PDB file of C-alpha atoms in Angstrom:
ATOM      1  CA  UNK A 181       4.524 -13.812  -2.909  1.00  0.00           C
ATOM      2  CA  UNK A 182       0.913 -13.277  -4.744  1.00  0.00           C
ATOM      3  CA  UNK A 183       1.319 -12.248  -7.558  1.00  0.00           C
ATOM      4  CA  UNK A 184      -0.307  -9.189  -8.550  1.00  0.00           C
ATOM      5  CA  UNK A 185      -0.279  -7.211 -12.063  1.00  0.00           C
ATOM      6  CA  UNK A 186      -1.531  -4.207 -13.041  1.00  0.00           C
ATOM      7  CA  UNK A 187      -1.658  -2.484 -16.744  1.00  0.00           C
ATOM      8  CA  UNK A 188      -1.061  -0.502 -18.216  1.00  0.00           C
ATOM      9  CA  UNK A 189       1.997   0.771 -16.237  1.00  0.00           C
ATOM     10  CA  UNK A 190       1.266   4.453 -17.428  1.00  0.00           C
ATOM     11  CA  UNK A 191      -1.150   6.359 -19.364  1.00  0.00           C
ATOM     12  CA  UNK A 192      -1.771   9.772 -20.746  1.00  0.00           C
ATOM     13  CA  UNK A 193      -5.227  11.122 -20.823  1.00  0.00           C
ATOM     14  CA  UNK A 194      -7.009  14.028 -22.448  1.00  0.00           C
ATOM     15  CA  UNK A 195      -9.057  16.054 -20.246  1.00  0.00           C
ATOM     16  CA  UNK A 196     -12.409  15.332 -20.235  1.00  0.00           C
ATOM     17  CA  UNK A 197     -11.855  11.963 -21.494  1.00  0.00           C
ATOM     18  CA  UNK A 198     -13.206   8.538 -19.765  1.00  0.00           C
ATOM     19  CA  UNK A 199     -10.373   5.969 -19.046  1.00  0.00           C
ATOM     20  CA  UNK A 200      -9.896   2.518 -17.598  1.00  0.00           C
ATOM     21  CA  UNK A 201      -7.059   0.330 -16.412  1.00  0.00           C
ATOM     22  CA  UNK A 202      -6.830  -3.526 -15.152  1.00  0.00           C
ATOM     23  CA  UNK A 203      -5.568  -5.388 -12.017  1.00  0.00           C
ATOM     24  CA  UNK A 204      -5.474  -9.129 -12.245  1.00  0.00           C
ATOM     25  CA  UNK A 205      -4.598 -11.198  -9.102  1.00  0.00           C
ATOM     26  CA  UNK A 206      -4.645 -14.596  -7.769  1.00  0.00           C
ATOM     27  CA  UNK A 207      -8.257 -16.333  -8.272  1.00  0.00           C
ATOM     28  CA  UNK A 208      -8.051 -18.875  -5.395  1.00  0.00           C
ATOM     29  CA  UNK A 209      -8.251 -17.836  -1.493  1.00  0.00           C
ATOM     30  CA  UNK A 210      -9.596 -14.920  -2.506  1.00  0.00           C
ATOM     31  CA  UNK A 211     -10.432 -12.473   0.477  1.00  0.00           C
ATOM     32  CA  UNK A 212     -10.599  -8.931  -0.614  1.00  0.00           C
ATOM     33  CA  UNK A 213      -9.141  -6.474  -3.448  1.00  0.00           C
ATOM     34  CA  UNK A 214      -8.545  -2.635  -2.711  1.00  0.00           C
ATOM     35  CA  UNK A 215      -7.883   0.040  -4.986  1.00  0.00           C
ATOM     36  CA  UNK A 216      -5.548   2.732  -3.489  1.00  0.00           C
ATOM     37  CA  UNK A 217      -5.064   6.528  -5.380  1.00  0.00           C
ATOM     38  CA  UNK A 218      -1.396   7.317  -4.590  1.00  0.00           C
ATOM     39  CA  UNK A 219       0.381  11.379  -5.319  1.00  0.00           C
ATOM     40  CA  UNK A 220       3.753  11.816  -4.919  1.00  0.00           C
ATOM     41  CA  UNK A 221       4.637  13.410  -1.529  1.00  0.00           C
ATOM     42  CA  UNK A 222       1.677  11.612   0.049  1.00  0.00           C
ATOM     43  CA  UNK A 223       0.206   8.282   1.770  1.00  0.00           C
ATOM     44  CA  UNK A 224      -2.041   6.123  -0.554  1.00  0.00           C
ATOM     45  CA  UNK A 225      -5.467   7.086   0.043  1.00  0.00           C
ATOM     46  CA  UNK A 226      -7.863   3.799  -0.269  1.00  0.00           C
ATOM     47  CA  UNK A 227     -10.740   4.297  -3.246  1.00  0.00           C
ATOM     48  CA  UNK A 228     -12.408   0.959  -2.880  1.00  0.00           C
ATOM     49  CA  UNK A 229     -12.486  -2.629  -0.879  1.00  0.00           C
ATOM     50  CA  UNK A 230     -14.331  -5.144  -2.913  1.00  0.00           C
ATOM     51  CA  UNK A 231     -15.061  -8.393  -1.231  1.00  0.00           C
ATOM     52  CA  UNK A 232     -17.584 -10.411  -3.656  1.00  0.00           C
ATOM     53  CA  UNK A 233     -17.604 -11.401  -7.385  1.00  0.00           C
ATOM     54  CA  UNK A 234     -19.980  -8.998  -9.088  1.00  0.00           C
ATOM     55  CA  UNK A 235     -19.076  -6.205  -7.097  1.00  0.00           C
ATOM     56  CA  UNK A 236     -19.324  -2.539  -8.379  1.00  0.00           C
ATOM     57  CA  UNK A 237     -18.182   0.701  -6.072  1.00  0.00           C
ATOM     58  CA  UNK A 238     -18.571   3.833  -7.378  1.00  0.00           C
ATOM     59  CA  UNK A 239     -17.032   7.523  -5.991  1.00  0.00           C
ATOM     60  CA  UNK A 240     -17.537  10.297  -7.989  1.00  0.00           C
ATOM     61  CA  UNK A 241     -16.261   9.853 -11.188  1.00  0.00           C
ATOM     62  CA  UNK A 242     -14.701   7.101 -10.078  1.00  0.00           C
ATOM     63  CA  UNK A 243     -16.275   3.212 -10.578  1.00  0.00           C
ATOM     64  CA  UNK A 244     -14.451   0.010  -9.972  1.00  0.00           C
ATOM     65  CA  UNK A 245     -15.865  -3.646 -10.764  1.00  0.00           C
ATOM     66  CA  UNK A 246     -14.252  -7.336  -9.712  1.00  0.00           C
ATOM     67  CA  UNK A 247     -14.226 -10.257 -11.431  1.00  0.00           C
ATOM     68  CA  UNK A 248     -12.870 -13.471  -8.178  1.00  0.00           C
ATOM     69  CA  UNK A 249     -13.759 -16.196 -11.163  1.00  0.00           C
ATOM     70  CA  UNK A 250     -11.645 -14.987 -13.165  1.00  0.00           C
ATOM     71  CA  UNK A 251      -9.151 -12.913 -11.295  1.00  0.00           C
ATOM     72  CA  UNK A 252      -8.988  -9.030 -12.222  1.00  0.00           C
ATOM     73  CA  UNK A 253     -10.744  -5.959 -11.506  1.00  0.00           C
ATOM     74  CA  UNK A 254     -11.039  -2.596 -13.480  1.00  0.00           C
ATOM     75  CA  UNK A 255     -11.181   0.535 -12.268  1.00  0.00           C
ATOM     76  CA  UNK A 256     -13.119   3.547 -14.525  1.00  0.00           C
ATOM     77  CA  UNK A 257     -12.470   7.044 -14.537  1.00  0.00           C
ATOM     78  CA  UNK A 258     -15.495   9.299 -15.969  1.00  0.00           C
ATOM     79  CA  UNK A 259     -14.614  12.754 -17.842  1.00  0.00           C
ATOM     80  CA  UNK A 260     -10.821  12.768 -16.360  1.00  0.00           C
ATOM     81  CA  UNK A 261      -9.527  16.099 -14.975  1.00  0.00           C
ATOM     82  CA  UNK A 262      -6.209  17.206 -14.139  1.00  0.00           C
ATOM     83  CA  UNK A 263      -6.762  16.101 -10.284  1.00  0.00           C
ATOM     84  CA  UNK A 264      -7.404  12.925 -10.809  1.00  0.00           C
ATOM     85  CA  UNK A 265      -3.461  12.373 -11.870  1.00  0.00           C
ATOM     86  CA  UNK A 266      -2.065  10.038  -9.947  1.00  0.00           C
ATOM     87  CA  UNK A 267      -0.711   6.512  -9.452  1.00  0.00           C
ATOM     88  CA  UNK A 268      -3.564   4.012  -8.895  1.00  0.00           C
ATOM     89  CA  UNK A 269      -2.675   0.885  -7.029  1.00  0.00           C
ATOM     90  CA  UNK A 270      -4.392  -2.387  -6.782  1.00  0.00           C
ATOM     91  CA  UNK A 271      -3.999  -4.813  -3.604  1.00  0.00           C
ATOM     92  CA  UNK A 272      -4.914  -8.314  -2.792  1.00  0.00           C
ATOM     93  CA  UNK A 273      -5.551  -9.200   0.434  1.00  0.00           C
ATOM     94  CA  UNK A 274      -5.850 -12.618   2.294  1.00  0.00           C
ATOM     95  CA  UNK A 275      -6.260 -12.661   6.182  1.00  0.00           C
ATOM     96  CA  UNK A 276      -2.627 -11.576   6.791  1.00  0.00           C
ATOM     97  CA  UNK A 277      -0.772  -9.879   4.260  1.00  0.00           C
ATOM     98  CA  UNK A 278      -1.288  -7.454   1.599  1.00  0.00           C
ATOM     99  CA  UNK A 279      -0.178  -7.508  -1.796  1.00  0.00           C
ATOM    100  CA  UNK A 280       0.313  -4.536  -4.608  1.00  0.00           C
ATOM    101  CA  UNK A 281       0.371  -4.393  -8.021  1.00  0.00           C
ATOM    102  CA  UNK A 282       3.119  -1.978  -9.429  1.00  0.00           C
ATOM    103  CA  UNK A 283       0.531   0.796 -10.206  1.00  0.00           C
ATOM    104  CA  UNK A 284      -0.788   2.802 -13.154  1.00  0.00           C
ATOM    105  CA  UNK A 285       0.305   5.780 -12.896  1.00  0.00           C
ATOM    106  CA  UNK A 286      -2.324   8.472 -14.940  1.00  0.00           C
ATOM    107  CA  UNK A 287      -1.486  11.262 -16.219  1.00  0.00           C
ATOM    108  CA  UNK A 288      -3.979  13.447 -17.153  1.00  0.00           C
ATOM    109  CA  UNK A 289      -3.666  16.899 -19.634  1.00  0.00           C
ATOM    110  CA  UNK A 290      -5.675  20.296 -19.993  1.00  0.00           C
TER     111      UNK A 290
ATOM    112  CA  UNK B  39     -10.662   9.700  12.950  1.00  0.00           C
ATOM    113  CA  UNK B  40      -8.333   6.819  12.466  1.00  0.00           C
ATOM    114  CA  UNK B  41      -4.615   8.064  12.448  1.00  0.00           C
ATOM    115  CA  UNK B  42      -1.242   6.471  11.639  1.00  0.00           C
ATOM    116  CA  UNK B  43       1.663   8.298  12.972  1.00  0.00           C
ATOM    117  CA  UNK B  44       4.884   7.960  11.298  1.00  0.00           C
ATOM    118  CA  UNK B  45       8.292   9.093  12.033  1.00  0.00           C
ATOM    119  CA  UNK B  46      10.379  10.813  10.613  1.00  0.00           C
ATOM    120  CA  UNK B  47       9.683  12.161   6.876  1.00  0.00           C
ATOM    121  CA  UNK B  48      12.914  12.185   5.835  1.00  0.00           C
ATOM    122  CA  UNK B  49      16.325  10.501   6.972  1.00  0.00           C
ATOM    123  CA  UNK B  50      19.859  10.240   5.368  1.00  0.00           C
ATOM    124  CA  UNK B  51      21.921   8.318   7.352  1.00  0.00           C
ATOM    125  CA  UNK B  52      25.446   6.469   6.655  1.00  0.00           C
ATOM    126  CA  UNK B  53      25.495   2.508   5.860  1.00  0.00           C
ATOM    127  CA  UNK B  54      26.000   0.747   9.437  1.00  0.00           C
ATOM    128  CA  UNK B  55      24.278   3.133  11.389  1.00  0.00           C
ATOM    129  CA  UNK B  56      21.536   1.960  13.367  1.00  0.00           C
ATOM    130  CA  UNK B  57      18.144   3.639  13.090  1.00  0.00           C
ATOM    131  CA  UNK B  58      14.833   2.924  13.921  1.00  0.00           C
ATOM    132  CA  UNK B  59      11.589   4.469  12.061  1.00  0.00           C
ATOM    133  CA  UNK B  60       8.268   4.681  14.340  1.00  0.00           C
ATOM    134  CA  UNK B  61       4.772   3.956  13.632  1.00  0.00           C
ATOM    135  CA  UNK B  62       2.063   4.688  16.081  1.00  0.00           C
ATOM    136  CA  UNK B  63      -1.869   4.374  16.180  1.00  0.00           C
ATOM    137  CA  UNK B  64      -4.780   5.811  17.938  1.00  0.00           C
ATOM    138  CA  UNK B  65      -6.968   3.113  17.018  1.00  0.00           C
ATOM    139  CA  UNK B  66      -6.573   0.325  19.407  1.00  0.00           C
ATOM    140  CA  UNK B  67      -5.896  -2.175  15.814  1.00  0.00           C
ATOM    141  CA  UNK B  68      -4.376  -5.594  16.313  1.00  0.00           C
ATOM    142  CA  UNK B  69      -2.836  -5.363  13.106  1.00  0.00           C
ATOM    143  CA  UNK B  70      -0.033  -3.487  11.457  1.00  0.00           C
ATOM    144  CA  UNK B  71       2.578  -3.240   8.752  1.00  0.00           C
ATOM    145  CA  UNK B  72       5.710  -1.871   7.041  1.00  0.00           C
ATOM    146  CA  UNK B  73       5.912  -1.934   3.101  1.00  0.00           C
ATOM    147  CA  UNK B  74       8.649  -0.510   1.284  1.00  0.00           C
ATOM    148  CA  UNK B  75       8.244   1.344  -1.944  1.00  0.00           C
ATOM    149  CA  UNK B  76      10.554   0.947  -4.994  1.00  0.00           C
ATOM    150  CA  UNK B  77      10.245   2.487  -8.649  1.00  0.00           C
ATOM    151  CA  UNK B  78       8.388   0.474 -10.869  1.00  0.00           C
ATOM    152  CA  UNK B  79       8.260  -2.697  -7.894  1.00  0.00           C
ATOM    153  CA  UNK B  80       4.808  -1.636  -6.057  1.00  0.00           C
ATOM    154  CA  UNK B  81       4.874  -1.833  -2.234  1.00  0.00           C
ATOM    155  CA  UNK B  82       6.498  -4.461  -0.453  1.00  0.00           C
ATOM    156  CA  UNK B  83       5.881  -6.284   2.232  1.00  0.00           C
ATOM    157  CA  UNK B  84       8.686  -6.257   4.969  1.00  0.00           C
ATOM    158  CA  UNK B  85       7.045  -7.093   8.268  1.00  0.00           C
ATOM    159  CA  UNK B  86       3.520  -7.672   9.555  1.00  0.00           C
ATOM    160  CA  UNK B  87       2.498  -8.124  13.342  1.00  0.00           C
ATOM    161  CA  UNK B  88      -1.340  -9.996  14.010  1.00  0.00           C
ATOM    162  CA  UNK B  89      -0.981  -8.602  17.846  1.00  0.00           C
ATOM    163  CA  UNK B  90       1.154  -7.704  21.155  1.00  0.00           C
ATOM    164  CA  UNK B  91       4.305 -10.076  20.702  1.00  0.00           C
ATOM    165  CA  UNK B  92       2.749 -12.091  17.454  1.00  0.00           C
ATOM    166  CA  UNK B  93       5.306 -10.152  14.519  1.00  0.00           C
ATOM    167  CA  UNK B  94       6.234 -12.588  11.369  1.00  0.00           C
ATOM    168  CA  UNK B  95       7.896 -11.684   8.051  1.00  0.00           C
ATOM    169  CA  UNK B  96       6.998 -10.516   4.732  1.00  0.00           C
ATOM    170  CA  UNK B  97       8.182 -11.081   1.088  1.00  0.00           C
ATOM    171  CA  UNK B  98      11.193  -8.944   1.749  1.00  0.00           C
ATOM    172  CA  UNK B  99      12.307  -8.967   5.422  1.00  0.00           C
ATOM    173  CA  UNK B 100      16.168  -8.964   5.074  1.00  0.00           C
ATOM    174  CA  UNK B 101      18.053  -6.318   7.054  1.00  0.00           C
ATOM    175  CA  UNK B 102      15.206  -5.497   9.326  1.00  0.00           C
ATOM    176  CA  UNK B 103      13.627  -6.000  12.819  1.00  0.00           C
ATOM    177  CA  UNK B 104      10.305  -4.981  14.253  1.00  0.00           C
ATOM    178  CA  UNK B 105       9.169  -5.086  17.551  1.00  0.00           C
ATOM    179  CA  UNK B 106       5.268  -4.683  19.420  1.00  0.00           C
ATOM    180  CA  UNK B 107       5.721  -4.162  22.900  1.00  0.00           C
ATOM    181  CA  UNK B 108       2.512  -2.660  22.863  1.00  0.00           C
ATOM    182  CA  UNK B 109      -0.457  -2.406  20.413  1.00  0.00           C
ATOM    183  CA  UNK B 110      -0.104   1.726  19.316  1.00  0.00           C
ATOM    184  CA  UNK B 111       3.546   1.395  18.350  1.00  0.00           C
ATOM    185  CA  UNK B 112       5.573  -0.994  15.872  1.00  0.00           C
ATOM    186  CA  UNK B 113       8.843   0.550  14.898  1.00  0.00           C
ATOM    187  CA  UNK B 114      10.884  -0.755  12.357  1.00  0.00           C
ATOM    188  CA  UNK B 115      14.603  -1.387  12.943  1.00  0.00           C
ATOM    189  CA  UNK B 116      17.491  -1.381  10.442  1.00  0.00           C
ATOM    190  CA  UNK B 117      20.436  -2.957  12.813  1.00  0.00           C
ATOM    191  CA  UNK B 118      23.391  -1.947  10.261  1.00  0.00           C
ATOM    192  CA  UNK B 119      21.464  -0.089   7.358  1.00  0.00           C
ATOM    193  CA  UNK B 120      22.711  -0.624   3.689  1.00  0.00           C
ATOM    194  CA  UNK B 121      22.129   1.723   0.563  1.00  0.00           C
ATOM    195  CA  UNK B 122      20.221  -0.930  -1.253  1.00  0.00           C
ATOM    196  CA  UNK B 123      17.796   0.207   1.810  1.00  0.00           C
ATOM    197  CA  UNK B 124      17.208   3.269   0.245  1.00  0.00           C
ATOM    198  CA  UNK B 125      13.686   3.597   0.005  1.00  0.00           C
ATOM    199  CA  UNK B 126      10.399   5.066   0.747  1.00  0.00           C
ATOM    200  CA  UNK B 127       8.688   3.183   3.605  1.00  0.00           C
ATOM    201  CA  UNK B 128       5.072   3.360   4.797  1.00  0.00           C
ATOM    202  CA  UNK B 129       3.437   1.992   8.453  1.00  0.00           C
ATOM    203  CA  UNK B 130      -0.260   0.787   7.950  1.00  0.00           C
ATOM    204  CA  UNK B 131      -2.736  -0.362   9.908  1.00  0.00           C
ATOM    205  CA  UNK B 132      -5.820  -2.573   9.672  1.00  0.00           C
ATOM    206  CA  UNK B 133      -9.222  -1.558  10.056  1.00  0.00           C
ATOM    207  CA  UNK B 134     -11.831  -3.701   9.103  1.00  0.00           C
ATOM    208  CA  UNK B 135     -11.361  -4.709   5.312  1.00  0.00           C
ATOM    209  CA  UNK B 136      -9.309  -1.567   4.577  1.00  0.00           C
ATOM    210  CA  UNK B 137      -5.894  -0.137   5.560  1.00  0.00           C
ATOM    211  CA  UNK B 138      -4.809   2.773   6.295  1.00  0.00           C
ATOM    212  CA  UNK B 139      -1.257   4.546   5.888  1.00  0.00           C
ATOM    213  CA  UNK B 140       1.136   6.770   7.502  1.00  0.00           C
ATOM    214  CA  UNK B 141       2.589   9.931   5.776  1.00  0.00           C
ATOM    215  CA  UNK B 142       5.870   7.400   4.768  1.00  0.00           C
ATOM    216  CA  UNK B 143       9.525   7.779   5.576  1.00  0.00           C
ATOM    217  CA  UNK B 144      12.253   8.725   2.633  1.00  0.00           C
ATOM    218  CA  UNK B 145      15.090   6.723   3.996  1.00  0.00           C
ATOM    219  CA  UNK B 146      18.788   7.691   2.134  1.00  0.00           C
ATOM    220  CA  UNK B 147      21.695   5.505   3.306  1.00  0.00           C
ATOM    221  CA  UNK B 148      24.737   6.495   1.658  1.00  0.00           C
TER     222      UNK B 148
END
């Protein structure tokens, strides 16, 4: 089992307010590391697949970077609003499985 | 468009009878998956299949069976369901670095 851990495990935001929350994984065979955005009632939706150290992706208001040295990636959300409320999950992939973190779940008020 | 069709929604079933949960795709992917989803445990792996015939297990495969006859459909199987199966489950497929869900499937066993 890889072992991946994301934190915080919740967080409450004020609108209009920038955020940010880690995932740390596994350094070594590192292949890939997703980001998923996750609402109740629905499928995860993938954000971002990150492949090399240095990496940034952006969407929207919405930025993710990865760190492979050093094992963990953060993901950024600019000026929250109550949409982007949610449960964020991080995965680490090698060439046959997937792996999740337990989520951060954001919860964002007017 | 890249679609992963899963069925049903919602089951409640009684412990010991057999069910099965399909997962179908339109994409012509070698590989696919079935995670489960428990509170405050992230997705789980149960079962992963590289190919036609090639199926292997994940980090929590006890209780279930998968079969892939064919590359568009890998159902799960639970041979004599149990309520610590009570879950939410989710059919994904691979497609290039990312993956892609199905809508998920509330299982209650009682």
């Amino acid at each position: 089992i890889l072992n991946v851990e994301q934190s915080p495990q919740s967080l409450h935001v004020q609108e209009g307010d920038s955020t940010n929350f880690t995932c740390s994984f596994p350094s070594s065979n590192f292949y890939a590391l997703h980001w998923y955005r996750w609402e109740t009632a629905k499928s995860p939706e993938a954000l971002f697949v990150m492949t090399l150290n240095g990496d940034e992706k952006k969407k929207g208001r919405i930025s993710a970077t990865l760190n492979t040295k050093e094992g963990y990636s953060y993901l950024y959300i600019k000026g929250s609003q109550p949409e982007d409320s949610a449960t964020y999950l991080c995965a680490f992939s090698n060439d046959y499985k997937l792996s999740f973190g337990a989520g951060t779940t954001v919860t964002v008020r007017a | 468009e890249a679609q992963v069709t899963q069925n049903p929604r919602y089951l409640i079933t009684v412990t010991g009878k057999k069910l099965t949960v399909t997962c179908s795709q339109n994409m012509n992917h070698e590989y696919m998956s079935w995670y489960r989803q428990d509170p405050g445990l992230g997705l789980r792996q149960i079962y992963y299949s590289m190919n036609v015939e090639v199926t292997d297990k994940g980090d929590v495969p006890e209780g279930y069976k998968v079969s892939r006859k064919e590359k568009r459909n890998f159902p799960l199987i639970l041979e004599s369901p149990s309520p610590n199966q009570t879950s939410l489950y989710f059919c994904a497929v691979r497609i290039s670095h990312g993956y892609t869900f199905g809508s998920g499937t509330r299982l209650t066993v009682v």
